[in-house]
mmCIF file of C-alpha atoms in Angstrom:
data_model
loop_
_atom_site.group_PDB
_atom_site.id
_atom_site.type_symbol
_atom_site.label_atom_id
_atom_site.label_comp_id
_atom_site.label_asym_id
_atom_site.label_seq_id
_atom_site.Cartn_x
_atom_site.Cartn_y
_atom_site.Cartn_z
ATOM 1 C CA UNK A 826 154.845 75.914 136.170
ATOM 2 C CA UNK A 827 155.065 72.661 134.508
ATOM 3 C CA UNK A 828 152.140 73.354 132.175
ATOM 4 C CA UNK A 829 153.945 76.875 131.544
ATOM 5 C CA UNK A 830 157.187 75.433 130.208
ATOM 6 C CA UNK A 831 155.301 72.419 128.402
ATOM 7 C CA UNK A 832 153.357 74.814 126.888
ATOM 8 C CA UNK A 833 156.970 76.362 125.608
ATOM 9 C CA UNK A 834 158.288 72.796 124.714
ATOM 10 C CA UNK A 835 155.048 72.048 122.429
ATOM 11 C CA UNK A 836 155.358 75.516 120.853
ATOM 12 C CA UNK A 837 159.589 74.427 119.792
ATOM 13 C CA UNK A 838 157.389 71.029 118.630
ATOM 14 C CA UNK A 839 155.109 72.757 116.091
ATOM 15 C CA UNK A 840 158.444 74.298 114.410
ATOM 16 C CA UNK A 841 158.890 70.819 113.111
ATOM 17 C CA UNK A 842 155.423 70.205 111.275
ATOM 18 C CA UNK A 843 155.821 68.329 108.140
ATOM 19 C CA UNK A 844 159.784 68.063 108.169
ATOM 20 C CA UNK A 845 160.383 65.497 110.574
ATOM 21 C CA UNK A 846 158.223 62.945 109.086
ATOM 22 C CA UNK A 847 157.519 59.365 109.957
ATOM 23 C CA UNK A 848 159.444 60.240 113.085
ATOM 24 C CA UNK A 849 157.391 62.836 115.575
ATOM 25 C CA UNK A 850 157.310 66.563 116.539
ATOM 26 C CA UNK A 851 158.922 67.022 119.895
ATOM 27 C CA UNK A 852 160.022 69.950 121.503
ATOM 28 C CA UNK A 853 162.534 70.283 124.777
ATOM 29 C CA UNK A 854 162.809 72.774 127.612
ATOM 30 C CA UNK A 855 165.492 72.732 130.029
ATOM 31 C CA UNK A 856 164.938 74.845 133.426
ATOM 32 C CA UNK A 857 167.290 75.759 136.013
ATOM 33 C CA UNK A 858 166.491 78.050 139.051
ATOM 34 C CA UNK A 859 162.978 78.901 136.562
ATOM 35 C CA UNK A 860 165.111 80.250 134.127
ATOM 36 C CA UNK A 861 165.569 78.825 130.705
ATOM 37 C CA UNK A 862 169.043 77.220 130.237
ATOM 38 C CA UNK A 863 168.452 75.007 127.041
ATOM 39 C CA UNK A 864 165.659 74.683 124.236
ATOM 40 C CA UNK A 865 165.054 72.832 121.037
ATOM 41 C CA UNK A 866 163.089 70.524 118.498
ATOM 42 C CA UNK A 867 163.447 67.702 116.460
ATOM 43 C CA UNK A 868 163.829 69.534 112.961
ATOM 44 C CA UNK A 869 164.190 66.632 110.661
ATOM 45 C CA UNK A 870 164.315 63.046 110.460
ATOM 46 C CA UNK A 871 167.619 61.479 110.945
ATOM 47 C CA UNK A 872 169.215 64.580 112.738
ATOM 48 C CA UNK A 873 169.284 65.090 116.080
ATOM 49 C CA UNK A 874 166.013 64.702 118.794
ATOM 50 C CA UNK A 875 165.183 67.924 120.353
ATOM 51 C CA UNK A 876 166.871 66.488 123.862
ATOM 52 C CA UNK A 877 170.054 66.641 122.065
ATOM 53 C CA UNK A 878 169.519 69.760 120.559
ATOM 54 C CA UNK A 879 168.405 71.603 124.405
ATOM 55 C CA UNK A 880 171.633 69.580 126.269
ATOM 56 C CA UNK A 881 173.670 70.899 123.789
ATOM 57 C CA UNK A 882 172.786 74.152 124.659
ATOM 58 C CA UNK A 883 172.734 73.826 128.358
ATOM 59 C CA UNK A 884 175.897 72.750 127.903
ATOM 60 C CA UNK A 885 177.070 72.311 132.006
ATOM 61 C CA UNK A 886 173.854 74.047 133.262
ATOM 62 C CA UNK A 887 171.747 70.771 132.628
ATOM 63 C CA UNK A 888 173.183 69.436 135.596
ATOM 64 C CA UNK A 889 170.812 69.428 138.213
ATOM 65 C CA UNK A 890 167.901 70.743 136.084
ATOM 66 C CA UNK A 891 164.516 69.872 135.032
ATOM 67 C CA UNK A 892 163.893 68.535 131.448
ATOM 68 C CA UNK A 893 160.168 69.561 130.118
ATOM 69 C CA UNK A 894 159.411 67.207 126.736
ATOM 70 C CA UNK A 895 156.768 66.817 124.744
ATOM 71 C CA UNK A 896 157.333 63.031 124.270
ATOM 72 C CA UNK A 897 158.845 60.248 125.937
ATOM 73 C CA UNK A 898 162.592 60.267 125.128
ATOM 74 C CA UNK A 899 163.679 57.126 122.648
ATOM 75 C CA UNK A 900 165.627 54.131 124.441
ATOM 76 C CA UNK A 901 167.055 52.592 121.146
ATOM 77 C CA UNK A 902 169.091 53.184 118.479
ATOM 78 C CA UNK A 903 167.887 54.067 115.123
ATOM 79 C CA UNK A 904 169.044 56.811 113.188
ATOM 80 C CA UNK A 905 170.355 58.233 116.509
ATOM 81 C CA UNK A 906 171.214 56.881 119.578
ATOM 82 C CA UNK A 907 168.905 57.090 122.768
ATOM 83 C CA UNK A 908 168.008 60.370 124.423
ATOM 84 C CA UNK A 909 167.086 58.842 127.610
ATOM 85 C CA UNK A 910 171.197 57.822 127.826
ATOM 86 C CA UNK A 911 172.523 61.685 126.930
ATOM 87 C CA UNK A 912 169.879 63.103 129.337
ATOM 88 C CA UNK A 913 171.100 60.634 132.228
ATOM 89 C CA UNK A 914 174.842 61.146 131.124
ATOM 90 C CA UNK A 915 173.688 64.952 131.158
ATOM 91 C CA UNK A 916 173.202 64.644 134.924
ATOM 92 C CA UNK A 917 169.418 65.864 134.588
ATOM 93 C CA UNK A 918 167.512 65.803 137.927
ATOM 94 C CA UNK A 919 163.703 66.021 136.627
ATOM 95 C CA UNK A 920 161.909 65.124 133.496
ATOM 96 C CA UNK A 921 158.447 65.971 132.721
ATOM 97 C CA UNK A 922 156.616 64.670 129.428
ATOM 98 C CA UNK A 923 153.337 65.249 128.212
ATOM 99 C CA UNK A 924 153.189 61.799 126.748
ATOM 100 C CA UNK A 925 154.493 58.180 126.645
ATOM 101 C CA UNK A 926 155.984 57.499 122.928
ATOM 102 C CA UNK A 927 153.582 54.955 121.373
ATOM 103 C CA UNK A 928 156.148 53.130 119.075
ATOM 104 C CA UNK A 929 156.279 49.537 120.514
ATOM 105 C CA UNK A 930 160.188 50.204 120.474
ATOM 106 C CA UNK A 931 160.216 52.049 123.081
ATOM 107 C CA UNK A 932 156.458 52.305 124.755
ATOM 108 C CA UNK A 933 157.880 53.407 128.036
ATOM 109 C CA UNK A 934 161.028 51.859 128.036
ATOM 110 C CA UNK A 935 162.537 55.530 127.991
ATOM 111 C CA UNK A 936 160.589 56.405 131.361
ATOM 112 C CA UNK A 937 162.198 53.238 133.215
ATOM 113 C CA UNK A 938 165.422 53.848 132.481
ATOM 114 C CA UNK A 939 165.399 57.763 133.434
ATOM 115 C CA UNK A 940 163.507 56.240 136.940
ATOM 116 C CA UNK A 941 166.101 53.455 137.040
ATOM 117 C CA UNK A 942 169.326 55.977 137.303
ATOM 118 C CA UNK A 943 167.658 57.828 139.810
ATOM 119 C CA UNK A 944 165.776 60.570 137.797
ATOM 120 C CA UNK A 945 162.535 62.097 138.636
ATOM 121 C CA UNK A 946 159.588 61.567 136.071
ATOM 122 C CA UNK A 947 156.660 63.328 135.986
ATOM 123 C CA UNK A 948 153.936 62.179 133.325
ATOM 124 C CA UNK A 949 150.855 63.175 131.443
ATOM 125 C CA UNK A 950 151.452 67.235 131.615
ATOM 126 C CA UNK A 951 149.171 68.488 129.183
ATOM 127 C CA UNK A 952 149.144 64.888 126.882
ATOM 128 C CA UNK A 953 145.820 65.446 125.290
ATOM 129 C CA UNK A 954 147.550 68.776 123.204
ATOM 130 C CA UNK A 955 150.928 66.761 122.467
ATOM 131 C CA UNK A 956 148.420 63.839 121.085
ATOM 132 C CA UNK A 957 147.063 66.227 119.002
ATOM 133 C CA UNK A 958 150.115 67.702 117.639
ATOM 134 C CA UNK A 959 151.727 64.161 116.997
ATOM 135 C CA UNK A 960 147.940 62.696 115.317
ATOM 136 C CA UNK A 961 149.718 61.844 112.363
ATOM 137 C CA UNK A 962 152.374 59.857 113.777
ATOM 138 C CA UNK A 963 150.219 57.866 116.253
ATOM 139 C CA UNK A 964 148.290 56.503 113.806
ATOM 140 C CA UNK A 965 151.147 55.164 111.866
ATOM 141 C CA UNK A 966 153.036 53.955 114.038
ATOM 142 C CA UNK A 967 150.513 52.131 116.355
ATOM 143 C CA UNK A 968 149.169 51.311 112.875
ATOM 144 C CA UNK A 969 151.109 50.624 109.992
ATOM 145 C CA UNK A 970 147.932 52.771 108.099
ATOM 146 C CA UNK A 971 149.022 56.445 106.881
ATOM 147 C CA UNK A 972 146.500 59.245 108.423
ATOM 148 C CA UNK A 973 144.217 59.644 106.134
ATOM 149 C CA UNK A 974 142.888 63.580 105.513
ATOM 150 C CA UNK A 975 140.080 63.987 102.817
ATOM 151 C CA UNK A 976 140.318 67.589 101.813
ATOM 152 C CA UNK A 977 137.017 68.995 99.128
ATOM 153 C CA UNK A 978 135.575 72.234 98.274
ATOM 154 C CA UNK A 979 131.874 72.527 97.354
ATOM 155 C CA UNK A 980 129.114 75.536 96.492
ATOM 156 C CA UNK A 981 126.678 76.420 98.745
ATOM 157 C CA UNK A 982 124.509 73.777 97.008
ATOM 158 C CA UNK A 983 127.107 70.983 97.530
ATOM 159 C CA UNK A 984 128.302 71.236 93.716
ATOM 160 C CA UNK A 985 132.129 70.388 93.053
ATOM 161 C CA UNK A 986 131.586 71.148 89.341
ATOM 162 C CA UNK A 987 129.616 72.704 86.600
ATOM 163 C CA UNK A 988 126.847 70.452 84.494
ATOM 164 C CA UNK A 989 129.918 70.817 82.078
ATOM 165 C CA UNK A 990 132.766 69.886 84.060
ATOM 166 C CA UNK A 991 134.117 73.290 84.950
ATOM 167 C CA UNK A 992 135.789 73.165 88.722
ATOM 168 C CA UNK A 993 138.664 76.105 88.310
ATOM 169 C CA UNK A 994 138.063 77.842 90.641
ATOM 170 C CA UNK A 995 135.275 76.893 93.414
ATOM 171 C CA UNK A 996 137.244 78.590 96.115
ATOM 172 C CA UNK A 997 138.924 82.013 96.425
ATOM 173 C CA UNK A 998 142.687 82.276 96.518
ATOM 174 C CA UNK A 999 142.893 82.174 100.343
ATOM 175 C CA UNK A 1000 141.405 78.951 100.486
ATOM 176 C CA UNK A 1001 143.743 77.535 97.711
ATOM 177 C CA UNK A 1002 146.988 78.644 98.907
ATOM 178 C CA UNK A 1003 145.642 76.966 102.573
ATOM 179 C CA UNK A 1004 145.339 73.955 100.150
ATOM 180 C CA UNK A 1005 149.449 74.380 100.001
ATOM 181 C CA UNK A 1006 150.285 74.547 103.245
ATOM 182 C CA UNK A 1007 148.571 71.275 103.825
ATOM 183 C CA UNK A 1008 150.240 69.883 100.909
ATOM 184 C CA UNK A 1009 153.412 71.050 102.357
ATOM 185 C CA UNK A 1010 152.565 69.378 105.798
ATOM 186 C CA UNK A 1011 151.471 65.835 105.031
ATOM 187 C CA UNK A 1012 153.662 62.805 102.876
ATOM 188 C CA UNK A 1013 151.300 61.952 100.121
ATOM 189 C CA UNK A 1014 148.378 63.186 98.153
ATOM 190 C CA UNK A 1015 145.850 60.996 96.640
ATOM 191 C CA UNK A 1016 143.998 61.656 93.473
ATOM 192 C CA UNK A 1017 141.656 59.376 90.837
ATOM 193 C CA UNK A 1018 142.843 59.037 87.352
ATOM 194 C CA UNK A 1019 139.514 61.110 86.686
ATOM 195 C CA UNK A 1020 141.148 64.105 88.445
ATOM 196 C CA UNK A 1021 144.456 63.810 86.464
ATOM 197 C CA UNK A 1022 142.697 63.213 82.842
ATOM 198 C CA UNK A 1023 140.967 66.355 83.298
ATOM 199 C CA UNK A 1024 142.514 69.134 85.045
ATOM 200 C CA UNK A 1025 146.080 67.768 84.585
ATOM 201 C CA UNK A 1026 147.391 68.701 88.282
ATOM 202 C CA UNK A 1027 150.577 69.165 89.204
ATOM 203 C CA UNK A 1028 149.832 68.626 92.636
ATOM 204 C CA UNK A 1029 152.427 70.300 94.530
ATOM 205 C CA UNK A 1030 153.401 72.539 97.310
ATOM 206 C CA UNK A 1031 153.691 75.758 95.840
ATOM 207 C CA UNK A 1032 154.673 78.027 98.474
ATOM 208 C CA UNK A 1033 157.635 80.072 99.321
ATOM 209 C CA UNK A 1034 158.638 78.730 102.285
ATOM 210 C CA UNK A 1035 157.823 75.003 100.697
ATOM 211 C CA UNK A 1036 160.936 72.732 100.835
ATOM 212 C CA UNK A 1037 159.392 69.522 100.000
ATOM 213 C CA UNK A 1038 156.237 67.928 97.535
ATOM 214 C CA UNK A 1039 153.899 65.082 98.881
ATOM 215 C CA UNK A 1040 154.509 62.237 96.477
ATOM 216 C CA UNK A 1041 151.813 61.953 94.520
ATOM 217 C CA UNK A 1042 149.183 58.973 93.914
ATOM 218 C CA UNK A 1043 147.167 58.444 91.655
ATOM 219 C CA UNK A 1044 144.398 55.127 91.790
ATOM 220 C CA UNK A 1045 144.247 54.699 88.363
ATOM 221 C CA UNK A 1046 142.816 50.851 87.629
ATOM 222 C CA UNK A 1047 144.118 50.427 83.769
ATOM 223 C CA UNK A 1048 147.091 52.894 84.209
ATOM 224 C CA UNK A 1049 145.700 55.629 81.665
ATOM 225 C CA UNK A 1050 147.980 58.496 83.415
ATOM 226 C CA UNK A 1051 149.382 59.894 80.344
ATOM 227 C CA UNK A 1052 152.555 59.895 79.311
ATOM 228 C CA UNK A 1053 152.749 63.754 79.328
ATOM 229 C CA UNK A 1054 150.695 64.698 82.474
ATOM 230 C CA UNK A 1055 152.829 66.717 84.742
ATOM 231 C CA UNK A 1056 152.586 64.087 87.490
ATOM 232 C CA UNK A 1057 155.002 62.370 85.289
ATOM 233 C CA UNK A 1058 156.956 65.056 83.830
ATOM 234 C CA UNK A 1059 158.920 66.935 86.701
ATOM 235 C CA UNK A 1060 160.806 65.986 89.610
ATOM 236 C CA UNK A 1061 158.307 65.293 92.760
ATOM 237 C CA UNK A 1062 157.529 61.702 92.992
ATOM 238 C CA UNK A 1063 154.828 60.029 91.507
ATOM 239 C CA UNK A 1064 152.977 56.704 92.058
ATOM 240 C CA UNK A 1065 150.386 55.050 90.176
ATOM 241 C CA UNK A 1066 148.530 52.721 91.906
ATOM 242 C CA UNK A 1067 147.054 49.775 89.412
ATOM 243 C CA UNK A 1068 145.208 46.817 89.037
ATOM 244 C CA UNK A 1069 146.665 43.554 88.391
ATOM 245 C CA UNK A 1070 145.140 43.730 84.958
ATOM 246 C CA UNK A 1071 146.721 46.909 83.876
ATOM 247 C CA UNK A 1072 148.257 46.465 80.603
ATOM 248 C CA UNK A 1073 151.683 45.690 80.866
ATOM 249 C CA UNK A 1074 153.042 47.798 78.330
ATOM 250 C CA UNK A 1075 150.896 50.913 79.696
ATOM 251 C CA UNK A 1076 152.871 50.016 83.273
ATOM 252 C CA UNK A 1077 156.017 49.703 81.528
ATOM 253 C CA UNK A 1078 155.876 52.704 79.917
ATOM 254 C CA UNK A 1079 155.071 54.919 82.795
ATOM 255 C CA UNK A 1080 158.026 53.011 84.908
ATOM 256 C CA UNK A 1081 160.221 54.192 81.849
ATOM 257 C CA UNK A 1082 159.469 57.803 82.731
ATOM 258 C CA UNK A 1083 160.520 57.373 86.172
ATOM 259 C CA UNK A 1084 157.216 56.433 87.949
ATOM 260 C CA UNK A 1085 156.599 54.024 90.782
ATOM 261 C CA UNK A 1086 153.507 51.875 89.903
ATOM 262 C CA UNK A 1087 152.207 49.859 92.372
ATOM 263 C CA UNK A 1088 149.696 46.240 91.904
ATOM 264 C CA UNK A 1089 146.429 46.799 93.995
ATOM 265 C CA UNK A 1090 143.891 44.124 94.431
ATOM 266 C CA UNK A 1091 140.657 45.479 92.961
ATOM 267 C CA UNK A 1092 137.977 46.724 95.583
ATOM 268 C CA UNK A 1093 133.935 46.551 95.101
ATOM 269 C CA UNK A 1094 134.566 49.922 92.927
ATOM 270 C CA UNK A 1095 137.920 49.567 91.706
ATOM 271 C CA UNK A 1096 141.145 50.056 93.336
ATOM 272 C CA UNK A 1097 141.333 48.746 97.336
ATOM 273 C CA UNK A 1098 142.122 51.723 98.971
ATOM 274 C CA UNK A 1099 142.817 50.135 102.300
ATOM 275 C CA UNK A 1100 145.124 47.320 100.734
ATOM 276 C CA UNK A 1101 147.306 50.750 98.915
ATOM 277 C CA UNK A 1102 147.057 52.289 102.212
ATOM 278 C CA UNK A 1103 148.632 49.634 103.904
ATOM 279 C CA UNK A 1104 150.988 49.220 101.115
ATOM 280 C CA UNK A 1105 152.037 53.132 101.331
ATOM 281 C CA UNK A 1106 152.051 52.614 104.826
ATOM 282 C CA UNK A 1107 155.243 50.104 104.909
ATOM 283 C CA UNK A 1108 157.194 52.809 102.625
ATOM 284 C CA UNK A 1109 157.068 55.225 105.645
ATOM 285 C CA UNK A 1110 154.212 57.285 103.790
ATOM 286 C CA UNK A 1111 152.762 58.376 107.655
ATOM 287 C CA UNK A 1112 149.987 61.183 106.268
ATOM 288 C CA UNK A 1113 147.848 60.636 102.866
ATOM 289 C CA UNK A 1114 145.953 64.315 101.818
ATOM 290 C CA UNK A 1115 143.348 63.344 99.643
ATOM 291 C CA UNK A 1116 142.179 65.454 96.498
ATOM 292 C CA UNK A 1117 140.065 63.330 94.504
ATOM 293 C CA UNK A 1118 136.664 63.775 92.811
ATOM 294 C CA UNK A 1119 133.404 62.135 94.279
ATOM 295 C CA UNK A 1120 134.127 58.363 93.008
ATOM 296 C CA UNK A 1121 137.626 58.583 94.991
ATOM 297 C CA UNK A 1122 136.021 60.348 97.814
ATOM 298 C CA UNK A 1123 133.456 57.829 98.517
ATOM 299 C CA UNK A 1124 136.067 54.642 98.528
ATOM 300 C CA UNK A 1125 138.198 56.397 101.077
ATOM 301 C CA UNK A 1126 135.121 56.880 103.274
ATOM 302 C CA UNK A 1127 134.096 53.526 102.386
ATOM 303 C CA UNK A 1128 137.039 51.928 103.074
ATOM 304 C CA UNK A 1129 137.381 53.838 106.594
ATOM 305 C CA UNK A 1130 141.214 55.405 105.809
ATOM 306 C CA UNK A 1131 139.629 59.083 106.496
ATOM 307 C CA UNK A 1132 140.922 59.989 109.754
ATOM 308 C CA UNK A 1133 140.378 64.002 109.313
ATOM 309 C CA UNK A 1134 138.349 66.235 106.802
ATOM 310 C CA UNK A 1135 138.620 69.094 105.602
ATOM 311 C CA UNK A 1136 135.726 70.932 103.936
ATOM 312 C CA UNK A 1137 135.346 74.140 102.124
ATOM 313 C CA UNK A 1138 132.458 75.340 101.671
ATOM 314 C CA UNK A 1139 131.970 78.838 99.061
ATOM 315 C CA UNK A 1140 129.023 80.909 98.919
ATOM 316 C CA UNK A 1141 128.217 80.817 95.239
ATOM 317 C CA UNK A 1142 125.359 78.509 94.032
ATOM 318 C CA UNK A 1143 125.914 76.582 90.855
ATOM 319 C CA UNK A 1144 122.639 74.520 90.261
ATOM 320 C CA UNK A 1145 121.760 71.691 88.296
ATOM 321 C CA UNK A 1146 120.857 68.429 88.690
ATOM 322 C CA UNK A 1147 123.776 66.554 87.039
ATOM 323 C CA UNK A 1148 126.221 69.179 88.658
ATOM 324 C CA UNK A 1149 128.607 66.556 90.781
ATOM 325 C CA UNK A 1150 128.618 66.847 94.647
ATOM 326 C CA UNK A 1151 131.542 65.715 96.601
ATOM 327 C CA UNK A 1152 130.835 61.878 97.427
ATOM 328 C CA UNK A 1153 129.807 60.070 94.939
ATOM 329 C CA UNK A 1154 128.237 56.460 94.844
ATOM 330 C CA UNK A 1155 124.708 54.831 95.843
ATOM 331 C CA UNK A 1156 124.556 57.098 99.433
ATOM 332 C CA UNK A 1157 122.874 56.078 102.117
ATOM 333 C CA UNK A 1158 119.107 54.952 102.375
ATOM 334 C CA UNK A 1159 118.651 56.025 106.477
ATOM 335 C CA UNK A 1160 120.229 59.245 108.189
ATOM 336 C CA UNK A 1161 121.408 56.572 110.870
ATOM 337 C CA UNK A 1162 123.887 55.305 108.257
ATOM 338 C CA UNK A 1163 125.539 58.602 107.711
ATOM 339 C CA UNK A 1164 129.159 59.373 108.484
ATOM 340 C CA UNK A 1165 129.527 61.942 111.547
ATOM 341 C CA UNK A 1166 132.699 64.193 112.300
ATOM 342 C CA UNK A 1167 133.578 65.042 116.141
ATOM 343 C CA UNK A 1168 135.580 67.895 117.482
ATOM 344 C CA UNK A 1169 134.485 69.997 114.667
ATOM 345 C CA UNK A 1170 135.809 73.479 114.317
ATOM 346 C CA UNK A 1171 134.534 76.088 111.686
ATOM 347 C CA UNK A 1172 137.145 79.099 110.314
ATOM 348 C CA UNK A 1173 136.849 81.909 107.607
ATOM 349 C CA UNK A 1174 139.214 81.099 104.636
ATOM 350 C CA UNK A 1175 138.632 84.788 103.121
ATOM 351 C CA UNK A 1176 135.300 84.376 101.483
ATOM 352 C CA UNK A 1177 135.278 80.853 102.132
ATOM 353 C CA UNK A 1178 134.260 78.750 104.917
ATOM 354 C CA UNK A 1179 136.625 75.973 106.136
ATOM 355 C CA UNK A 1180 134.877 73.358 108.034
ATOM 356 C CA UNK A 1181 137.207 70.365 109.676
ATOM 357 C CA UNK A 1182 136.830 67.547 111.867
ATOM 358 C CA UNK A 1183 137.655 63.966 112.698
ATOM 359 C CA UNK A 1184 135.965 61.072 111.772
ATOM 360 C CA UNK A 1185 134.041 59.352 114.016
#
C-alpha cells in the first residue's frame, strides 16, 4: 500500500515539471482509514510545498493519518516556512517519503524532527523513481552546475546540414514541437553564435499550454549577436556569454537593448563552458537544453556539463563529405575514448526516431 499511494504522490509531483524550478517536484498524499483525505503538489516556486497544499485539504482529517511524500519535507525557512512544523502541528501520525532532500539545508534534518515529536517515518519507498523525477534539481543543488541536456537531430548518415548549409527542416513536425515541450521544461537553452548568425532563432517555447521561455544563451566569443536578431528583439531573456576581449562597444551595445552579457574566461576552443556553467549556475539557472551546432556540441561534451542527450535521428540520407555531423572537433583516435550513454531508451517521434540517455 505504501508503494500504491507513493505511486499517487509522484504522479501530483510530475504536475509540477518545469514550473517549480530551482526548487523540486514533490507531490503529497494524505490517507486515513485507506481512503484519500488530502492531496497536492508544489506548483511553483515561492508558493506553497505540496504538504501545505494536502493539510489544507485534510483540513481536521490529518489528524491521526499517514502522510505519503515524494521528498523529505523542508526544516527551514526560505520562501516558506518548514513543512516538517505544519505536518507535526497537523497532528500527523505516519510519514512515508521516497527520498531524503539533498539540499545541505536540510539533508535530513526534516526526518529528525518528524521522529523527534513522536512521528513515524518510513524511508526510501520507491526513491530510485522520485530521483529520477527530481534529476534536475539534484544536480544543482548538490552541485552548484545546471543539468546539462544536449538535444541534436541528424540524417540517417549523421548529417546536421546540407554541403550548403541548409538544416530547416531535418526532422518532421512531431519531433519539433517535442523540441518545445523540452524547451518549456528546462531554465536555459544554449546556442553558438554560429547557430544565431545563420538561422536567426527565436528559441522559444512555442506551445499552447507554454507559460514561460528558457532564457536564452548564446557563447558568442567577440559578441557578434546582432543587433536585430530576435534573441535580442522580444521579451524572453537573453544572455550573451563573451570573452574578456569582446569589444567593448559591441558589449555595450547589446546591454543597451536589454541583454545580459556575461565575461567568460576563454577555453582550449573558445568560450569555457564549465566556468559559464558554473556562472549560470549561481543565478538559479538549475537545467541548460542545449541547441548548438557541432563546434558547441563538442565543448559541452568536452567540458563534461552533458548530463542527458537527446538524439533524433530521421530516415532521410543527405550525403556528402563536407555535409556537418553533430560533434564537431578532432574526434577520437581509439573506440576506447568514445563517450557512452547508460539507461538508454529508444521512442518513435512520428517518422523520427528519438534516442535518449545519460551520460556516463
Amino acid at each position: 500500500m505504501d508503494e500504491y499511494y507513493m505511486r499517487q504522490a509522484l504522479a501530483l509531483a510530475e504536475r509540477g515539471l518545469g514550473r517549480t524550478r530551482p526548487n523540486p517536484m514533490v507531490g503529497a498524499v494524505i490517507v486515513r482509514d485507506n481512503t484519500v483525505v488530502g492531496q497536492g503538489w508544489h506548483k511553483k516556486a515561492g508558493t506553497p510545498h505540496a504538504e501545505i497544499h494536502a493539510l489544507t485539504q485534510a483540513g481536521d482529517l490529518a489528524r491521526g493519518a499517514t502522510l505519503y511524500v515524494t521528498l523529505e519535507p523542508c526544516s527551514h525557512y526560505g520562501r516558506t516556512g518548514p513543512c516538517a512544523d505544519a505536518v507535526i502541528q497537523a497532528g500527523i501520525k505516519k510519514v512515508v517519503v521516497a527520498m531524503v532532500d539533498p539540499n545541505p539545508l536540510v539533508a535530513g534534518k526534516g526526518l529528525e524532527k518528524l521522529r523527534a515529536a513522536g512521528i513515524e517515518v518510513v524511508e526510501g519507498i520507491l526513491a530510485g523513481q522520485a530521483a529520477g523525477l527530481n534529476e534536475v534539481f539534484i544536480k544543482w543543488v548538490t552541485t552548484g552546475m545546471p543539468f546539462g541536456i544536449l538535444k541534436t537531430a541528424m540524417t540517417l548518415d549523421g548529417k546536421i546540414a546540407t554541403v550548403s548549409g541548409q538544416s530547416q527542416w531535418i526532422t518532421g513536425p512531431p519531433a519539433r514541437q517535442f523540441v518545445h515541450t523540452l524547451r518549456d521544461r528546462y531554465d536555459g537553452i544554449l546556442v553558438g553564435i554560429g547557430t544565431v548568425l545563420a538561422d536567426d532563432p527565436a528559441l522559444t517555447a512555442r506551445l499552447p499550454q507554454a507559460t514561460q521561455n528558457p532564457v536564452r544563451i548564446v557563447a558568442d566569443s567577440l559578441a557578434r549577436t546582432p543587433l536585430t536578431a530576435k534573441v535580442v528583439n522580444d521579451e524572453a531573456a537573453t544572455i550573451v556569454a563573451v570573452l574578456p576581449e569582446a569589444p567593448p562597444e559591441r558589449r555595450e551595445a547589446l546591454q543597451k537593448k536589454g541583454v545580459d552579457v556575461v565575461v567568460v574566461p576563454r577555453g582550449k576552443t573558445g568560450i569555457d563552458l564549465k566556468s559559464l556553467f558554473q556562472i549560470l549556475g549561481k543565478r538559479g539557472i538549475s537545467s541548460i537544453l542545449i541547441e548548438g551546432g557541432p563546434a558547441v556540441n563538442q565543448s559541452a561534451l568536452a567540458a563534461n556539463v552533458v548530463d542527458k542527450v537527446y538524439w533524433f535521428i530521421a530516415p532521410k540520407i543527405i550525403g556528402g563529405t563536407s555535409a556537418p555531423g553533430p560533434v564537431g572537433g578532432e574526434g577520437i583516435s581509439c573506440l576506447d575514448a568514445a563517450i557512452l550513454l547508460k539507461n538508454t531508451a529508444i521512442q518513435q517521434v512520428g517518422e523520427d526516431v528519438l534516442v535518449s540517455g545519460y551520460i556516463v
